[in-house]
PDB file of C-alpha atoms in Angstrom:
ATOM      1  CA  UNK A1024     294.325  70.984 -41.625  1.00 52.00           C
ATOM      2  CA  UNK A1025     291.499  72.971 -43.661  1.00 61.00           C
ATOM      3  CA  UNK A1026     288.133  72.792 -41.912  1.00 70.00           C
ATOM      4  CA  UNK A1027     286.903  71.425 -45.048  1.00 76.00           C
ATOM      5  CA  UNK A1028     289.323  69.177 -46.018  1.00 77.00           C
ATOM      6  CA  UNK A1029     290.395  67.778 -42.693  1.00 77.00           C
ATOM      7  CA  UNK A1030     291.640  64.709 -44.519  1.00 78.00           C
ATOM      8  CA  UNK A1031     294.852  67.159 -45.996  1.00 81.00           C
ATOM      9  CA  UNK A1032     296.137  66.641 -41.908  1.00 80.00           C
ATOM     10  CA  UNK A1033     296.546  62.769 -42.233  1.00 83.00           C
ATOM     11  CA  UNK A1034     299.875  61.053 -42.839  1.00 86.00           C
ATOM     12  CA  UNK A1035     299.837  59.380 -46.012  1.00 86.00           C
ATOM     13  CA  UNK A1036     300.284  56.110 -44.314  1.00 89.00           C
ATOM     14  CA  UNK A1037     296.895  56.146 -42.643  1.00 88.00           C
ATOM     15  CA  UNK A1038     295.363  55.084 -46.001  1.00 90.00           C
ATOM     16  CA  UNK A1039     297.857  51.798 -46.288  1.00 93.00           C
ATOM     17  CA  UNK A1040     296.512  51.192 -42.519  1.00 92.00           C
ATOM     18  CA  UNK A1041     292.625  52.170 -43.940  1.00 90.00           C
ATOM     19  CA  UNK A1042     292.760  49.882 -47.241  1.00 93.00           C
ATOM     20  CA  UNK A1043     293.042  46.431 -45.862  1.00 95.00           C
ATOM     21  CA  UNK A1044     289.867  47.252 -43.747  1.00 93.00           C
ATOM     22  CA  UNK A1045     287.399  48.470 -46.280  1.00 94.00           C
ATOM     23  CA  UNK A1046     285.381  45.336 -46.431  1.00 94.00           C
ATOM     24  CA  UNK A1047     285.085  45.743 -42.338  1.00 95.00           C
ATOM     25  CA  UNK A1048     284.174  49.574 -42.495  1.00 94.00           C
ATOM     26  CA  UNK A1049     281.963  49.037 -45.112  1.00 94.00           C
ATOM     27  CA  UNK A1050     280.110  46.509 -43.435  1.00 94.00           C
ATOM     28  CA  UNK A1051     279.868  48.329 -40.055  1.00 95.00           C
ATOM     29  CA  UNK A1052     278.597  52.027 -42.276  1.00 95.00           C
ATOM     30  CA  UNK A1053     275.942  49.883 -44.009  1.00 93.00           C
ATOM     31  CA  UNK A1054     274.863  48.585 -40.689  1.00 93.00           C
ATOM     32  CA  UNK A1055     274.793  51.664 -38.939  1.00 95.00           C
ATOM     33  CA  UNK A1056     272.598  53.661 -41.924  1.00 93.00           C
ATOM     34  CA  UNK A1057     270.449  50.250 -41.558  1.00 91.00           C
ATOM     35  CA  UNK A1058     270.071  51.427 -37.476  1.00 92.00           C
ATOM     36  CA  UNK A1059     269.830  55.460 -38.231  1.00 94.00           C
ATOM     37  CA  UNK A1060     268.367  56.039 -41.310  1.00 91.00           C
ATOM     38  CA  UNK A1061     264.596  54.483 -40.873  1.00 89.00           C
ATOM     39  CA  UNK A1062     264.387  54.835 -45.103  1.00 86.00           C
ATOM     40  CA  UNK A1063     267.170  52.461 -45.223  1.00 85.00           C
ATOM     41  CA  UNK A1064     266.028  49.784 -42.334  1.00 84.00           C
ATOM     42  CA  UNK A1065     265.377  46.922 -44.807  1.00 81.00           C
ATOM     43  CA  UNK A1066     267.481  44.288 -46.147  1.00 80.00           C
ATOM     44  CA  UNK A1067     270.145  45.393 -48.342  1.00 78.00           C
ATOM     45  CA  UNK A1068     269.027  43.137 -51.099  1.00 80.00           C
ATOM     46  CA  UNK A1069     268.305  43.703 -54.948  1.00 82.00           C
ATOM     47  CA  UNK A1070     269.398  46.802 -57.082  1.00 81.00           C
ATOM     48  CA  UNK A1071     268.785  48.958 -53.916  1.00 80.00           C
ATOM     49  CA  UNK A1072     271.306  46.945 -51.907  1.00 84.00           C
ATOM     50  CA  UNK A1073     274.007  46.784 -54.531  1.00 86.00           C
ATOM     51  CA  UNK A1074     273.593  50.487 -55.276  1.00 84.00           C
ATOM     52  CA  UNK A1075     274.071  51.401 -51.451  1.00 87.00           C
ATOM     53  CA  UNK A1076     276.650  49.050 -51.396  1.00 90.00           C
ATOM     54  CA  UNK A1077     278.541  50.200 -53.953  1.00 88.00           C
ATOM     55  CA  UNK A1078     278.208  54.012 -52.944  1.00 88.00           C
ATOM     56  CA  UNK A1079     279.414  53.141 -49.526  1.00 91.00           C
ATOM     57  CA  UNK A1080     282.427  51.317 -51.214  1.00 91.00           C
ATOM     58  CA  UNK A1081     283.214  54.011 -54.192  1.00 88.00           C
ATOM     59  CA  UNK A1082     283.418  56.794 -51.279  1.00 88.00           C
ATOM     60  CA  UNK A1083     285.564  54.590 -49.043  1.00 90.00           C
ATOM     61  CA  UNK A1084     288.023  53.962 -52.293  1.00 90.00           C
ATOM     62  CA  UNK A1085     288.019  57.790 -52.865  1.00 87.00           C
ATOM     63  CA  UNK A1086     288.282  58.696 -49.344  1.00 87.00           C
ATOM     64  CA  UNK A1087     291.606  56.176 -49.450  1.00 91.00           C
ATOM     65  CA  UNK A1088     292.980  58.003 -52.018  1.00 88.00           C
ATOM     66  CA  UNK A1089     292.526  61.624 -51.020  1.00 87.00           C
ATOM     67  CA  UNK A1090     294.433  60.574 -47.747  1.00 88.00           C
ATOM     68  CA  UNK A1091     297.131  59.158 -49.981  1.00 88.00           C
ATOM     69  CA  UNK A1092     297.370  62.137 -52.245  1.00 83.00           C
ATOM     70  CA  UNK A1093     295.396  64.674 -50.902  1.00 80.00           C
ATOM     71  CA  UNK A1094     295.800  66.982 -54.048  1.00 76.00           C
ATOM     72  CA  UNK A1095     295.879  64.686 -56.840  1.00 72.00           C
ATOM     73  CA  UNK A1096     292.764  64.340 -59.419  1.00 64.00           C
ATOM     74  CA  UNK A1097     289.557  62.818 -57.985  1.00 67.00           C
ATOM     75  CA  UNK A1098     288.842  59.751 -59.715  1.00 64.00           C
ATOM     76  CA  UNK A1099     285.335  58.876 -61.385  1.00 64.00           C
ATOM     77  CA  UNK A1100     282.822  57.941 -59.212  1.00 69.00           C
ATOM     78  CA  UNK A1101     280.130  60.910 -59.490  1.00 76.00           C
ATOM     79  CA  UNK A1102     277.822  58.165 -61.531  1.00 81.00           C
ATOM     80  CA  UNK A1103     277.551  56.193 -58.438  1.00 80.00           C
ATOM     81  CA  UNK A1104     275.572  59.161 -56.671  1.00 82.00           C
ATOM     82  CA  UNK A1105     273.655  60.317 -59.704  1.00 86.00           C
ATOM     83  CA  UNK A1106     272.576  56.583 -59.714  1.00 85.00           C
ATOM     84  CA  UNK A1107     271.510  56.761 -55.793  1.00 85.00           C
ATOM     85  CA  UNK A1108     269.643  60.076 -56.214  1.00 89.00           C
ATOM     86  CA  UNK A1109     267.762  58.814 -58.791  1.00 90.00           C
ATOM     87  CA  UNK A1110     267.168  55.462 -56.966  1.00 86.00           C
ATOM     88  CA  UNK A1111     265.717  57.917 -54.493  1.00 87.00           C
ATOM     89  CA  UNK A1112     263.399  60.067 -57.147  1.00 90.00           C
ATOM     90  CA  UNK A1113     262.554  56.719 -58.700  1.00 89.00           C
ATOM     91  CA  UNK A1114     261.148  54.929 -54.883  1.00 86.00           C
ATOM     92  CA  UNK A1115     259.484  58.907 -54.150  1.00 89.00           C
ATOM     93  CA  UNK A1116     261.630  60.462 -51.826  1.00 86.00           C
ATOM     94  CA  UNK A1117     263.486  63.388 -51.375  1.00 86.00           C
ATOM     95  CA  UNK A1118     266.893  63.102 -50.938  1.00 90.00           C
ATOM     96  CA  UNK A1119     266.887  63.783 -47.529  1.00 92.00           C
ATOM     97  CA  UNK A1120     267.527  59.948 -46.316  1.00 89.00           C
ATOM     98  CA  UNK A1121     270.435  59.459 -48.703  1.00 89.00           C
ATOM     99  CA  UNK A1122     272.311  62.838 -47.178  1.00 90.00           C
ATOM    100  CA  UNK A1123     271.518  61.425 -43.310  1.00 92.00           C
ATOM    101  CA  UNK A1124     273.030  58.151 -44.846  1.00 91.00           C
ATOM    102  CA  UNK A1125     275.871  60.189 -46.478  1.00 89.00           C
ATOM    103  CA  UNK A1126     276.314  62.055 -42.874  1.00 93.00           C
ATOM    104  CA  UNK A1127     275.892  58.434 -40.642  1.00 94.00           C
ATOM    105  CA  UNK A1128     278.735  57.085 -43.405  1.00 91.00           C
ATOM    106  CA  UNK A1129     281.097  60.059 -43.234  1.00 88.00           C
ATOM    107  CA  UNK A1130     280.978  59.808 -39.207  1.00 92.00           C
ATOM    108  CA  UNK A1131     281.492  56.151 -39.038  1.00 92.00           C
ATOM    109  CA  UNK A1132     284.499  56.309 -41.729  1.00 84.00           C
ATOM    110  CA  UNK A1133     286.379  59.027 -39.429  1.00 78.00           C
ATOM    111  CA  UNK A1134     286.393  56.812 -35.924  1.00 77.00           C
TER     112      UNK A1134
END
């Protein structure tokens, strides 16, 4: 295992266990973000809600693929995160809250 790529230490079978639980993990991440990141403590509705849910879903999907194939090519997904950053800018916020949400999501996913 490397400190910067801890998923390399996970057996590929972990992906098979996680995959059917992705919807539940997504819901748990979204609820935790709403509790812990003040800027996200609002109903996840409209384009904001869709964007956040899409970001979490895409991150989890990519994580499962990293576990399954740690050296494999990473799929598309960058545009999701660029759109989230642009949304923060349009709302007049810095990227601090978005980065906090990323950290919360990663912590919950690792449980």
